[in-house]
Amino acid sequence: LLSDGPSEALAPLALDVFFFGFACVSLAKGMGLIGKIDYAALDGRDVGSLAKEAGAWAAAGEVPTQSPDGFEVATFAGGCFWGTER
Protein backbone atom coordinates (compact mmCIF):
# COMPACT_ATOMS: atom_id res chain seq x y z
CA LEU A 1 0.00 0.00 0.00
CA LEU A 2 2.84 2.38 0.75
CA SER A 3 5.04 3.44 -2.11
CA ASP A 4 8.77 3.92 -1.92
CA GLY A 5 9.71 7.37 -0.74
CA PRO A 6 9.49 9.72 2.23
CA SER A 7 5.87 8.81 3.07
CA GLU A 8 6.89 5.20 3.68
CA ALA A 9 9.23 6.28 6.48
CA LEU A 10 6.61 8.56 8.06
CA ALA A 11 4.04 5.84 8.86
CA PRO A 12 6.08 4.19 11.65
CA LEU A 13 7.05 7.61 13.02
CA ALA A 14 3.40 8.72 13.06
CA LEU A 15 2.44 5.59 15.00
CA ASP A 16 5.27 6.17 17.48
CA VAL A 17 4.17 9.78 18.02
CA PHE A 18 0.54 8.70 18.50
CA PHE A 19 1.33 6.01 21.06
CA PHE A 20 3.82 8.22 22.91
CA GLY A 21 1.20 10.98 23.17
CA PHE A 22 -1.42 8.52 24.34
CA ALA A 23 0.95 7.15 26.99
CA CYS A 24 1.78 10.66 28.23
CA VAL A 25 -1.90 11.61 28.58
CA SER A 26 -2.68 8.33 30.36
CA LEU A 27 0.21 8.85 32.76
CA ALA A 28 -0.83 12.44 33.49
CA LYS A 29 -4.42 11.33 34.20
CA GLY A 30 -3.20 8.53 36.42
CA MET A 31 -1.10 10.97 38.42
CA GLY A 32 -4.06 13.32 38.80
CA LEU A 33 -2.43 16.13 36.82
CA ILE A 34 -5.28 16.42 34.31
CA GLY A 35 -8.89 15.34 34.21
CA LYS A 36 -9.83 16.14 37.82
CA ILE A 37 -13.49 16.85 38.51
CA ASP A 38 -14.52 19.04 41.43
CA TYR A 39 -17.68 17.18 42.42
CA ALA A 40 -18.45 19.68 45.17
CA ALA A 41 -18.83 22.41 42.54
CA LEU A 42 -21.45 20.53 40.47
CA ASP A 43 -24.97 21.93 40.31
CA GLY A 44 -27.81 20.03 41.94
CA ARG A 45 -25.93 18.69 44.95
CA ASP A 46 -28.47 20.32 47.25
CA VAL A 47 -31.29 18.30 45.68
CA GLY A 48 -32.31 15.18 47.59
CA SER A 49 -30.84 11.98 46.25
CA LEU A 50 -31.48 8.32 46.76
CA ALA A 51 -27.74 7.63 46.93
CA LYS A 52 -27.47 7.44 50.72
CA GLU A 53 -30.41 5.05 51.01
CA ALA A 54 -29.12 2.98 48.07
CA GLY A 55 -25.75 2.63 49.78
CA ALA A 56 -27.42 1.41 52.98
CA TRP A 57 -29.52 -1.06 51.00
CA ALA A 58 -26.45 -2.39 49.21
CA ALA A 59 -24.54 -2.79 52.48
CA ALA A 60 -27.48 -4.73 53.93
CA GLY A 61 -27.79 -6.90 50.80
CA GLU A 62 -31.26 -5.59 50.03
CA VAL A 63 -32.65 -4.95 46.55
CA PRO A 64 -35.69 -2.67 47.00
CA THR A 65 -38.33 -2.12 44.35
CA GLN A 66 -39.74 1.09 45.82
CA SER A 67 -38.19 4.19 47.42
CA PRO A 68 -39.40 5.61 50.74
CA ASP A 69 -41.21 8.31 48.70
CA GLY A 70 -43.14 5.67 46.73
CA PHE A 71 -41.12 5.78 43.51
CA GLU A 72 -40.12 2.59 41.72
CA VAL A 73 -36.41 1.78 41.97
CA ALA A 74 -34.41 0.31 39.09
CA THR A 75 -31.21 -1.50 40.07
CA PHE A 76 -28.31 -1.72 37.61
CA ALA A 77 -25.11 -3.63 38.24
CA GLY A 78 -22.13 -1.88 36.66
CA GLY A 79 -19.03 -2.94 38.50
CA CYS A 80 -15.58 -1.46 38.27
CA PHE A 81 -15.09 -2.52 34.65
CA TRP A 82 -17.61 0.08 33.47
CA GLY A 83 -16.25 2.87 35.67
CA THR A 84 -19.53 3.50 37.44
CA GLU A 85 -17.82 3.96 40.79
CA ARG A 86 -16.38 7.31 39.75
XYZ file of C-alpha atoms in Angstrom, residues 29-84:
56
model
C -4.422 11.333 34.196
C -3.198 8.528 36.424
C -1.096 10.969 38.424
C -4.061 13.321 38.795
C -2.429 16.128 36.822
C -5.276 16.420 34.309
C -8.895 15.340 34.214
C -9.827 16.142 37.819
C -13.489 16.845 38.509
C -14.516 19.035 41.426
C -17.680 17.179 42.419
C -18.450 19.684 45.173
C -18.831 22.410 42.538
C -21.454 20.530 40.471
C -24.967 21.928 40.306
C -27.813 20.026 41.944
C -25.931 18.686 44.952
C -28.469 20.322 47.252
C -31.287 18.296 45.678
C -32.308 15.183 47.589
C -30.835 11.980 46.247
C -31.484 8.316 46.763
C -27.741 7.627 46.925
C -27.469 7.435 50.722
C -30.408 5.051 51.008
C -29.123 2.976 48.073
C -25.750 2.631 49.782
C -27.415 1.410 52.978
C -29.521 -1.065 51.004
C -26.450 -2.394 49.207
C -24.545 -2.792 52.482
C -27.484 -4.730 53.933
C -27.786 -6.902 50.804
C -31.265 -5.594 50.029
C -32.653 -4.946 46.546
C -35.692 -2.669 47.001
C -38.334 -2.124 44.349
C -39.736 1.089 45.819
C -38.189 4.193 47.418
C -39.403 5.612 50.744
C -41.211 8.306 48.695
C -43.137 5.669 46.735
C -41.122 5.784 43.512
C -40.119 2.592 41.722
C -36.412 1.782 41.966
C -34.407 0.305 39.093
C -31.209 -1.499 40.070
C -28.311 -1.721 37.607
C -25.110 -3.633 38.235
C -22.131 -1.883 36.658
C -19.028 -2.944 38.505
C -15.579 -1.456 38.274
C -15.089 -2.519 34.648
C -17.613 0.081 33.467
C -16.247 2.868 35.669
C -19.533 3.498 37.444
